[in-house]
């Protein structure tokens, strides 16, 4: 993890690492191993980036990598969010049509 994010060594455990880790595990219900793949998660603001994006995604947050959710700009995230919601809706519509005989 430190190799991918050397500044991790300078982060406060109490004010930076622990709150974000707890949010990831307790609220987002994500696996700790995802932090090995994307330690940059710790570099983003909990209140200004992590929580708002997680709330916008809701349960569909589980379907996307941490990298795809947090590493992009707000504008790029808004575009992704629209695309993800459209894909989810169209996928749900396809499933509904396939069970139309019920």
PDB file of N, CA, C and O in Angstrom, residues 35-96:
ATOM      1  N   UNK A  35      -8.536  -1.828  -0.082  1.00  0.00           N
ATOM      2  CA  UNK A  35      -7.598  -0.753   0.228  1.00  0.00           C
ATOM      3  C   UNK A  35      -6.191  -1.076  -0.251  1.00  0.00           C
ATOM      4  O   UNK A  35      -5.419  -0.176  -0.546  1.00  0.00           O
ATOM      5  N   UNK A  36      -5.866  -2.348  -0.347  1.00  0.00           N
ATOM      6  CA  UNK A  36      -4.568  -2.747  -0.884  1.00  0.00           C
ATOM      7  C   UNK A  36      -4.513  -2.391  -2.364  1.00  0.00           C
ATOM      8  O   UNK A  36      -3.500  -1.907  -2.861  1.00  0.00           O
ATOM      9  N   UNK A  37      -5.627  -2.594  -3.065  1.00  0.00           N
ATOM     10  CA  UNK A  37      -5.696  -2.269  -4.486  1.00  0.00           C
ATOM     11  C   UNK A  37      -5.779  -0.764  -4.727  1.00  0.00           C
ATOM     12  O   UNK A  37      -5.295  -0.267  -5.729  1.00  0.00           O
ATOM     13  N   UNK A  38      -6.408  -0.046  -3.795  1.00  0.00           N
ATOM     14  CA  UNK A  38      -6.618   1.387  -3.978  1.00  0.00           C
ATOM     15  C   UNK A  38      -6.400   2.138  -2.661  1.00  0.00           C
ATOM     16  O   UNK A  38      -7.349   2.638  -2.054  1.00  0.00           O
ATOM     17  N   UNK A  39      -5.157   2.232  -2.198  1.00  0.00           N
ATOM     18  CA  UNK A  39      -4.893   2.953  -0.951  1.00  0.00           C
ATOM     19  C   UNK A  39      -5.141   4.455  -1.066  1.00  0.00           C
ATOM     20  O   UNK A  39      -5.284   5.143  -0.056  1.00  0.00           O
ATOM     21  N   UNK A  40      -5.246   4.955  -2.285  1.00  0.00           N
ATOM     22  CA  UNK A  40      -5.534   6.375  -2.496  1.00  0.00           C
ATOM     23  C   UNK A  40      -6.857   6.782  -1.872  1.00  0.00           C
ATOM     24  O   UNK A  40      -7.107   7.966  -1.658  1.00  0.00           O
ATOM     25  N   UNK A  41      -7.695   5.802  -1.562  1.00  0.00           N
ATOM     26  CA  UNK A  41      -8.958   6.058  -0.872  1.00  0.00           C
ATOM     27  C   UNK A  41      -8.719   6.932   0.353  1.00  0.00           C
ATOM     28  O   UNK A  41      -9.497   7.830   0.650  1.00  0.00           O
ATOM     29  N   UNK A  42      -7.628   6.663   1.069  1.00  0.00           N
ATOM     30  CA  UNK A  42      -7.317   7.414   2.281  1.00  0.00           C
ATOM     31  C   UNK A  42      -6.968   8.877   2.012  1.00  0.00           C
ATOM     32  O   UNK A  42      -6.998   9.695   2.908  1.00  0.00           O
ATOM     33  N   UNK A  43      -6.625   9.207   0.778  1.00  0.00           N
ATOM     34  CA  UNK A  43      -6.215  10.581   0.466  1.00  0.00           C
ATOM     35  C   UNK A  43      -7.398  11.505   0.164  1.00  0.00           C
ATOM     36  O   UNK A  43      -7.216  12.710   0.058  1.00  0.00           O
ATOM     37  N   UNK A  44      -8.598  10.955   0.042  1.00  0.00           N
ATOM     38  CA  UNK A  44      -9.774  11.764  -0.275  1.00  0.00           C
ATOM     39  C   UNK A  44     -10.507  12.197   0.990  1.00  0.00           C
ATOM     40  O   UNK A  44     -10.517  11.482   1.989  1.00  0.00           O
ATOM     41  N   UNK A  45     -11.148  13.337   0.920  1.00  0.00           N
ATOM     42  CA  UNK A  45     -11.896  13.874   2.059  1.00  0.00           C
ATOM     43  C   UNK A  45     -13.106  12.995   2.365  1.00  0.00           C
ATOM     44  O   UNK A  45     -13.913  12.706   1.466  1.00  0.00           O
ATOM     45  N   UNK A  46     -13.232  12.602   3.611  1.00  0.00           N
ATOM     46  CA  UNK A  46     -14.373  11.791   4.026  1.00  0.00           C
ATOM     47  C   UNK A  46     -15.680  12.558   3.859  1.00  0.00           C
ATOM     48  O   UNK A  46     -16.654  12.038   3.317  1.00  0.00           O
ATOM     49  N   UNK A  47     -15.686  13.817   4.296  1.00  0.00           N
ATOM     50  CA  UNK A  47     -16.929  14.589   4.288  1.00  0.00           C
ATOM     51  C   UNK A  47     -17.245  15.226   2.933  1.00  0.00           C
ATOM     52  O   UNK A  47     -18.409  15.456   2.630  1.00  0.00           O
ATOM     53  N   UNK A  48     -16.225  15.492   2.135  1.00  0.00           N
ATOM     54  CA  UNK A  48     -16.485  16.198   0.879  1.00  0.00           C
ATOM     55  C   UNK A  48     -16.447  15.316  -0.358  1.00  0.00           C
ATOM     56  O   UNK A  48     -16.904  15.748  -1.416  1.00  0.00           O
ATOM     57  N   UNK A  49     -15.915  14.094  -0.238  1.00  0.00           N
ATOM     58  CA  UNK A  49     -15.860  13.236  -1.414  1.00  0.00           C
ATOM     59  C   UNK A  49     -16.402  11.835  -1.147  1.00  0.00           C
ATOM     60  O   UNK A  49     -17.246  11.340  -1.886  1.00  0.00           O
ATOM     61  N   UNK A  50     -15.911  11.182  -0.126  1.00  0.00           N
ATOM     62  CA  UNK A  50     -16.276   9.781   0.102  1.00  0.00           C
ATOM     63  C   UNK A  50     -17.748   9.629   0.477  1.00  0.00           C
ATOM     64  O   UNK A  50     -18.481   8.889  -0.185  1.00  0.00           O
ATOM     65  N   UNK A  51     -18.185  10.327   1.506  1.00  0.00           N
ATOM     66  CA  UNK A  51     -19.582  10.186   1.949  1.00  0.00           C
ATOM     67  C   UNK A  51     -20.565  10.654   0.875  1.00  0.00           C
ATOM     68  O   UNK A  51     -21.510   9.918   0.553  1.00  0.00           O
ATOM     69  N   UNK A  52     -20.383  11.839   0.273  1.00  0.00           N
ATOM     70  CA  UNK A  52     -21.359  12.265  -0.744  1.00  0.00           C
ATOM     71  C   UNK A  52     -21.473  11.306  -1.931  1.00  0.00           C
ATOM     72  O   UNK A  52     -22.577  10.995  -2.378  1.00  0.00           O
ATOM     73  N   UNK A  53     -20.345  10.812  -2.413  1.00  0.00           N
ATOM     74  CA  UNK A  53     -20.413   9.901  -3.568  1.00  0.00           C
ATOM     75  C   UNK A  53     -21.028   8.570  -3.179  1.00  0.00           C
ATOM     76  O   UNK A  53     -21.795   7.986  -3.950  1.00  0.00           O
ATOM     77  N   UNK A  54     -20.717   8.095  -2.000  1.00  0.00           N
ATOM     78  CA  UNK A  54     -21.322   6.853  -1.536  1.00  0.00           C
ATOM     79  C   UNK A  54     -22.837   7.008  -1.405  1.00  0.00           C
ATOM     80  O   UNK A  54     -23.601   6.122  -1.775  1.00  0.00           O
ATOM     81  N   UNK A  55     -23.281   8.148  -0.893  1.00  0.00           N
ATOM     82  CA  UNK A  55     -24.718   8.383  -0.743  1.00  0.00           C
ATOM     83  C   UNK A  55     -25.409   8.491  -2.104  1.00  0.00           C
ATOM     84  O   UNK A  55     -26.528   8.005  -2.272  1.00  0.00           O
ATOM     85  N   UNK A  56     -24.751   9.104  -3.070  1.00  0.00           N
ATOM     86  CA  UNK A  56     -25.335   9.198  -4.414  1.00  0.00           C
ATOM     87  C   UNK A  56     -25.468   7.826  -5.059  1.00  0.00           C
ATOM     88  O   UNK A  56     -26.452   7.552  -5.744  1.00  0.00           O
ATOM     89  N   UNK A  57     -24.499   6.973  -4.837  1.00  0.00           N
ATOM     90  CA  UNK A  57     -24.538   5.642  -5.433  1.00  0.00           C
ATOM     91  C   UNK A  57     -25.457   4.683  -4.690  1.00  0.00           C
ATOM     92  O   UNK A  57     -26.027   3.777  -5.285  1.00  0.00           O
ATOM     93  N   UNK A  58     -25.591   4.873  -3.389  1.00  0.00           N
ATOM     94  CA  UNK A  58     -26.439   3.971  -2.613  1.00  0.00           C
ATOM     95  C   UNK A  58     -25.941   2.541  -2.670  1.00  0.00           C
ATOM     96  O   UNK A  58     -24.745   2.288  -2.641  1.00  0.00           O
ATOM     97  N   UNK A  59     -26.842   1.611  -2.807  1.00  0.00           N
ATOM     98  CA  UNK A  59     -26.481   0.194  -2.820  1.00  0.00           C
ATOM     99  C   UNK A  59     -25.655  -0.181  -4.039  1.00  0.00           C
ATOM    100  O   UNK A  59     -24.912  -1.154  -4.001  1.00  0.00           O
ATOM    101  N   UNK A  60     -25.780   0.568  -5.115  1.00  0.00           N
ATOM    102  CA  UNK A  60     -25.010   0.234  -6.319  1.00  0.00           C
ATOM    103  C   UNK A  60     -23.530   0.523  -6.149  1.00  0.00           C
ATOM    104  O   UNK A  60     -22.723   0.184  -7.007  1.00  0.00           O
ATOM    105  N   UNK A  61     -23.159   1.139  -5.035  1.00  0.00           N
ATOM    106  CA  UNK A  61     -21.747   1.404  -4.741  1.00  0.00           C
ATOM    107  C   UNK A  61     -20.956   0.100  -4.763  1.00  0.00           C
ATOM    108  O   UNK A  61     -19.801   0.075  -5.161  1.00  0.00           O
ATOM    109  N   UNK A  62     -21.564  -0.992  -4.373  1.00  0.00           N
ATOM    110  CA  UNK A  62     -20.893  -2.293  -4.310  1.00  0.00           C
ATOM    111  C   UNK A  62     -20.446  -2.792  -5.684  1.00  0.00           C
ATOM    112  O   UNK A  62     -19.554  -3.608  -5.792  1.00  0.00           O
ATOM    113  N   UNK A  63     -21.080  -2.319  -6.735  1.00  0.00           N
ATOM    114  CA  UNK A  63     -20.815  -2.828  -8.076  1.00  0.00           C
ATOM    115  C   UNK A  63     -19.640  -2.146  -8.757  1.00  0.00           C
ATOM    116  O   UNK A  63     -19.265  -2.547  -9.850  1.00  0.00           O
ATOM    117  N   UNK A  64     -19.105  -1.112  -8.147  1.00  0.00           N
ATOM    118  CA  UNK A  64     -18.043  -0.333  -8.782  1.00  0.00           C
ATOM    119  C   UNK A  64     -16.800  -0.322  -7.908  1.00  0.00           C
ATOM    120  O   UNK A  64     -16.894  -0.299  -6.680  1.00  0.00           O
ATOM    121  N   UNK A  65     -15.648  -0.312  -8.551  1.00  0.00           N
ATOM    122  CA  UNK A  65     -14.399  -0.294  -7.793  1.00  0.00           C
ATOM    123  C   UNK A  65     -14.222   1.054  -7.095  1.00  0.00           C
ATOM    124  O   UNK A  65     -14.753   2.074  -7.543  1.00  0.00           O
ATOM    125  N   UNK A  66     -13.474   1.041  -6.007  1.00  0.00           N
ATOM    126  CA  UNK A  66     -13.180   2.292  -5.308  1.00  0.00           C
ATOM    127  C   UNK A  66     -12.481   3.261  -6.251  1.00  0.00           C
ATOM    128  O   UNK A  66     -12.769   4.459  -6.249  1.00  0.00           O
ATOM    129  N   UNK A  67     -11.586   2.752  -7.055  1.00  0.00           N
ATOM    130  CA  UNK A  67     -10.865   3.585  -8.010  1.00  0.00           C
ATOM    131  C   UNK A  67     -11.824   4.301  -8.964  1.00  0.00           C
ATOM    132  O   UNK A  67     -11.721   5.503  -9.192  1.00  0.00           O
ATOM    133  N   UNK A  68     -12.784   3.573  -9.513  1.00  0.00           N
ATOM    134  CA  UNK A  68     -13.711   4.177 -10.472  1.00  0.00           C
ATOM    135  C   UNK A  68     -14.637   5.202  -9.817  1.00  0.00           C
ATOM    136  O   UNK A  68     -15.108   6.125 -10.472  1.00  0.00           O
ATOM    137  N   UNK A  69     -14.885   5.064  -8.539  1.00  0.00           N
ATOM    138  CA  UNK A  69     -15.770   5.984  -7.825  1.00  0.00           C
ATOM    139  C   UNK A  69     -15.047   7.255  -7.396  1.00  0.00           C
ATOM    140  O   UNK A  69     -15.565   8.357  -7.536  1.00  0.00           O
ATOM    141  N   UNK A  70     -13.834   7.102  -6.876  1.00  0.00           N
ATOM    142  CA  UNK A  70     -13.197   8.236  -6.204  1.00  0.00           C
ATOM    143  C   UNK A  70     -12.059   8.917  -6.950  1.00  0.00           C
ATOM    144  O   UNK A  70     -11.734  10.058  -6.646  1.00  0.00           O
ATOM    145  N   UNK A  71     -11.454   8.285  -7.929  1.00  0.00           N
ATOM    146  CA  UNK A  71     -10.261   8.877  -8.537  1.00  0.00           C
ATOM    147  C   UNK A  71     -10.553   9.913  -9.624  1.00  0.00           C
ATOM    148  O   UNK A  71      -9.647  10.552 -10.113  1.00  0.00           O
ATOM    149  N   UNK A  72     -11.800  10.096  -9.973  1.00  0.00           N
ATOM    150  CA  UNK A  72     -12.142  11.038 -11.045  1.00  0.00           C
ATOM    151  C   UNK A  72     -12.638  12.376 -10.475  1.00  0.00           C
ATOM    152  O   UNK A  72     -13.021  12.468  -9.316  1.00  0.00           O
ATOM    153  N   UNK A  73     -12.640  13.378 -11.322  1.00  0.00           N
ATOM    154  CA  UNK A  73     -13.137  14.702 -10.934  1.00  0.00           C
ATOM    155  C   UNK A  73     -14.644  14.640 -10.682  1.00  0.00           C
ATOM    156  O   UNK A  73     -15.306  13.663 -11.058  1.00  0.00           O
ATOM    157  N   UNK A  74     -15.183  15.683 -10.103  1.00  0.00           N
ATOM    158  CA  UNK A  74     -16.629  15.724  -9.856  1.00  0.00           C
ATOM    159  C   UNK A  74     -17.417  15.668 -11.164  1.00  0.00           C
ATOM    160  O   UNK A  74     -18.444  14.996 -11.243  1.00  0.00           O
ATOM    161  N   UNK A  75     -16.941  16.363 -12.184  1.00  0.00           N
ATOM    162  CA  UNK A  75     -17.625  16.354 -13.476  1.00  0.00           C
ATOM    163  C   UNK A  75     -17.609  14.949 -14.084  1.00  0.00           C
ATOM    164  O   UNK A  75     -18.636  14.454 -14.554  1.00  0.00           O
ATOM    165  N   UNK A  76     -16.448  14.315 -14.066  1.00  0.00           N
ATOM    166  CA  UNK A  76     -16.353  12.954 -14.602  1.00  0.00           C
ATOM    167  C   UNK A  76     -17.209  11.985 -13.788  1.00  0.00           C
ATOM    168  O   UNK A  76     -17.839  11.086 -14.345  1.00  0.00           O
ATOM    169  N   UNK A  77     -17.261  12.174 -12.473  1.00  0.00           N
ATOM    170  CA  UNK A  77     -18.093  11.317 -11.629  1.00  0.00           C
ATOM    171  C   UNK A  77     -19.573  11.484 -11.981  1.00  0.00           C
ATOM    172  O   UNK A  77     -20.308  10.506 -12.061  1.00  0.00           O
ATOM    173  N   UNK A  78     -20.013  12.717 -12.200  1.00  0.00           N
ATOM    174  CA  UNK A  78     -21.409  12.951 -12.577  1.00  0.00           C
ATOM    175  C   UNK A  78     -21.745  12.236 -13.875  1.00  0.00           C
ATOM    176  O   UNK A  78     -22.822  11.640 -14.008  1.00  0.00           O
ATOM    177  N   UNK A  79     -20.831  12.253 -14.829  1.00  0.00           N
ATOM    178  CA  UNK A  79     -21.053  11.556 -16.100  1.00  0.00           C
ATOM    179  C   UNK A  79     -21.125  10.045 -15.883  1.00  0.00           C
ATOM    180  O   UNK A  79     -21.986   9.368 -16.444  1.00  0.00           O
ATOM    181  N   UNK A  80     -20.197   9.534 -15.075  1.00  0.00           N
ATOM    182  CA  UNK A  80     -20.218   8.098 -14.765  1.00  0.00           C
ATOM    183  C   UNK A  80     -21.516   7.712 -14.061  1.00  0.00           C
ATOM    184  O   UNK A  80     -22.113   6.685 -14.363  1.00  0.00           O
ATOM    185  N   UNK A  81     -21.923   8.538 -13.117  1.00  0.00           N
ATOM    186  CA  UNK A  81     -23.134   8.259 -12.352  1.00  0.00           C
ATOM    187  C   UNK A  81     -24.346   8.159 -13.269  1.00  0.00           C
ATOM    188  O   UNK A  81     -25.148   7.233 -13.152  1.00  0.00           O
ATOM    189  N   UNK A  82     -24.466   9.091 -14.200  1.00  0.00           N
ATOM    190  CA  UNK A  82     -25.575   9.044 -15.166  1.00  0.00           C
ATOM    191  C   UNK A  82     -25.510   7.776 -15.996  1.00  0.00           C
ATOM    192  O   UNK A  82     -26.521   7.104 -16.204  1.00  0.00           O
ATOM    193  N   UNK A  83     -24.315   7.429 -16.466  1.00  0.00           N
ATOM    194  CA  UNK A  83     -24.153   6.235 -17.285  1.00  0.00           C
ATOM    195  C   UNK A  83     -24.471   4.979 -16.475  1.00  0.00           C
ATOM    196  O   UNK A  83     -25.174   4.084 -16.941  1.00  0.00           O
ATOM    197  N   UNK A  84     -23.984   4.920 -15.237  1.00  0.00           N
ATOM    198  CA  UNK A  84     -24.247   3.760 -14.397  1.00  0.00           C
ATOM    199  C   UNK A  84     -25.734   3.605 -14.115  1.00  0.00           C
ATOM    200  O   UNK A  84     -26.262   2.503 -14.121  1.00  0.00           O
ATOM    201  N   UNK A  85     -26.420   4.733 -13.852  1.00  0.00           N
ATOM    202  CA  UNK A  85     -27.856   4.665 -13.580  1.00  0.00           C
ATOM    203  C   UNK A  85     -28.621   4.230 -14.815  1.00  0.00           C
ATOM    204  O   UNK A  85     -29.553   3.438 -14.727  1.00  0.00           O
ATOM    205  N   UNK A  86     -28.231   4.735 -15.994  1.00  0.00           N
ATOM    206  CA  UNK A  86     -28.878   4.311 -17.230  1.00  0.00           C
ATOM    207  C   UNK A  86     -28.656   2.824 -17.487  1.00  0.00           C
ATOM    208  O   UNK A  86     -29.585   2.110 -17.864  1.00  0.00           O
ATOM    209  N   UNK A  87     -27.444   2.358 -17.266  1.00  0.00           N
ATOM    210  CA  UNK A  87     -27.148   0.934 -17.446  1.00  0.00           C
ATOM    211  C   UNK A  87     -27.950   0.080 -16.478  1.00  0.00           C
ATOM    212  O   UNK A  87     -28.436  -0.980 -16.832  1.00  0.00           O
ATOM    213  N   UNK A  88     -28.083   0.564 -15.250  1.00  0.00           N
ATOM    214  CA  UNK A  88     -28.853  -0.181 -14.247  1.00  0.00           C
ATOM    215  C   UNK A  88     -30.329  -0.237 -14.642  1.00  0.00           C
ATOM    216  O   UNK A  88     -30.948  -1.295 -14.581  1.00  0.00           O
ATOM    217  N   UNK A  89     -30.867   0.881 -15.076  1.00  0.00           N
ATOM    218  CA  UNK A  89     -32.279   0.937 -15.470  1.00  0.00           C
ATOM    219  C   UNK A  89     -32.523   0.072 -16.698  1.00  0.00           C
ATOM    220  O   UNK A  89     -33.465  -0.711 -16.738  1.00  0.00           O
ATOM    221  N   UNK A  90     -31.662   0.192 -17.709  1.00  0.00           N
ATOM    222  CA  UNK A  90     -31.866  -0.598 -18.922  1.00  0.00           C
ATOM    223  C   UNK A  90     -31.663  -2.087 -18.634  1.00  0.00           C
ATOM    224  O   UNK A  90     -32.362  -2.921 -19.176  1.00  0.00           O
ATOM    225  N   UNK A  91     -30.720  -2.421 -17.765  1.00  0.00           N
ATOM    226  CA  UNK A  91     -30.528  -3.815 -17.378  1.00  0.00           C
ATOM    227  C   UNK A  91     -31.723  -4.357 -16.632  1.00  0.00           C
ATOM    228  O   UNK A  91     -32.144  -5.483 -16.839  1.00  0.00           O
ATOM    229  N   UNK A  92     -32.305  -3.533 -15.763  1.00  0.00           N
ATOM    230  CA  UNK A  92     -33.488  -3.933 -15.015  1.00  0.00           C
ATOM    231  C   UNK A  92     -34.673  -4.108 -15.964  1.00  0.00           C
ATOM    232  O   UNK A  92     -35.456  -5.040 -15.815  1.00  0.00           O
ATOM    233  N   UNK A  93     -34.777  -3.231 -16.956  1.00  0.00           N
ATOM    234  CA  UNK A  93     -35.867  -3.340 -17.930  1.00  0.00           C
ATOM    235  C   UNK A  93     -35.735  -4.623 -18.743  1.00  0.00           C
ATOM    236  O   UNK A  93     -36.725  -5.291 -19.022  1.00  0.00           O
ATOM    237  N   UNK A  94     -34.499  -4.999 -19.100  1.00  0.00           N
ATOM    238  CA  UNK A  94     -34.282  -6.237 -19.854  1.00  0.00           C
ATOM    239  C   UNK A  94     -34.705  -7.449 -19.025  1.00  0.00           C
ATOM    240  O   UNK A  94     -35.306  -8.373 -19.536  1.00  0.00           O
ATOM    241  N   UNK A  95     -34.384  -7.430 -17.755  1.00  0.00           N
ATOM    242  CA  UNK A  95     -34.769  -8.541 -16.867  1.00  0.00           C
ATOM    243  C   UNK A  95     -36.287  -8.605 -16.758  1.00  0.00           C
ATOM    244  O   UNK A  95     -36.867  -9.672 -16.858  1.00  0.00           O
ATOM    245  N   UNK A  96     -36.947  -7.460 -16.589  1.00  0.00           N
ATOM    246  CA  UNK A  96     -38.403  -7.424 -16.473  1.00  0.00           C
ATOM    247  C   UNK A  96     -39.070  -7.965 -17.718  1.00  0.00           C
ATOM    248  O   UNK A  96     -40.030  -8.714 -17.649  1.00  0.00           O
TER     249      UNK A  96
END
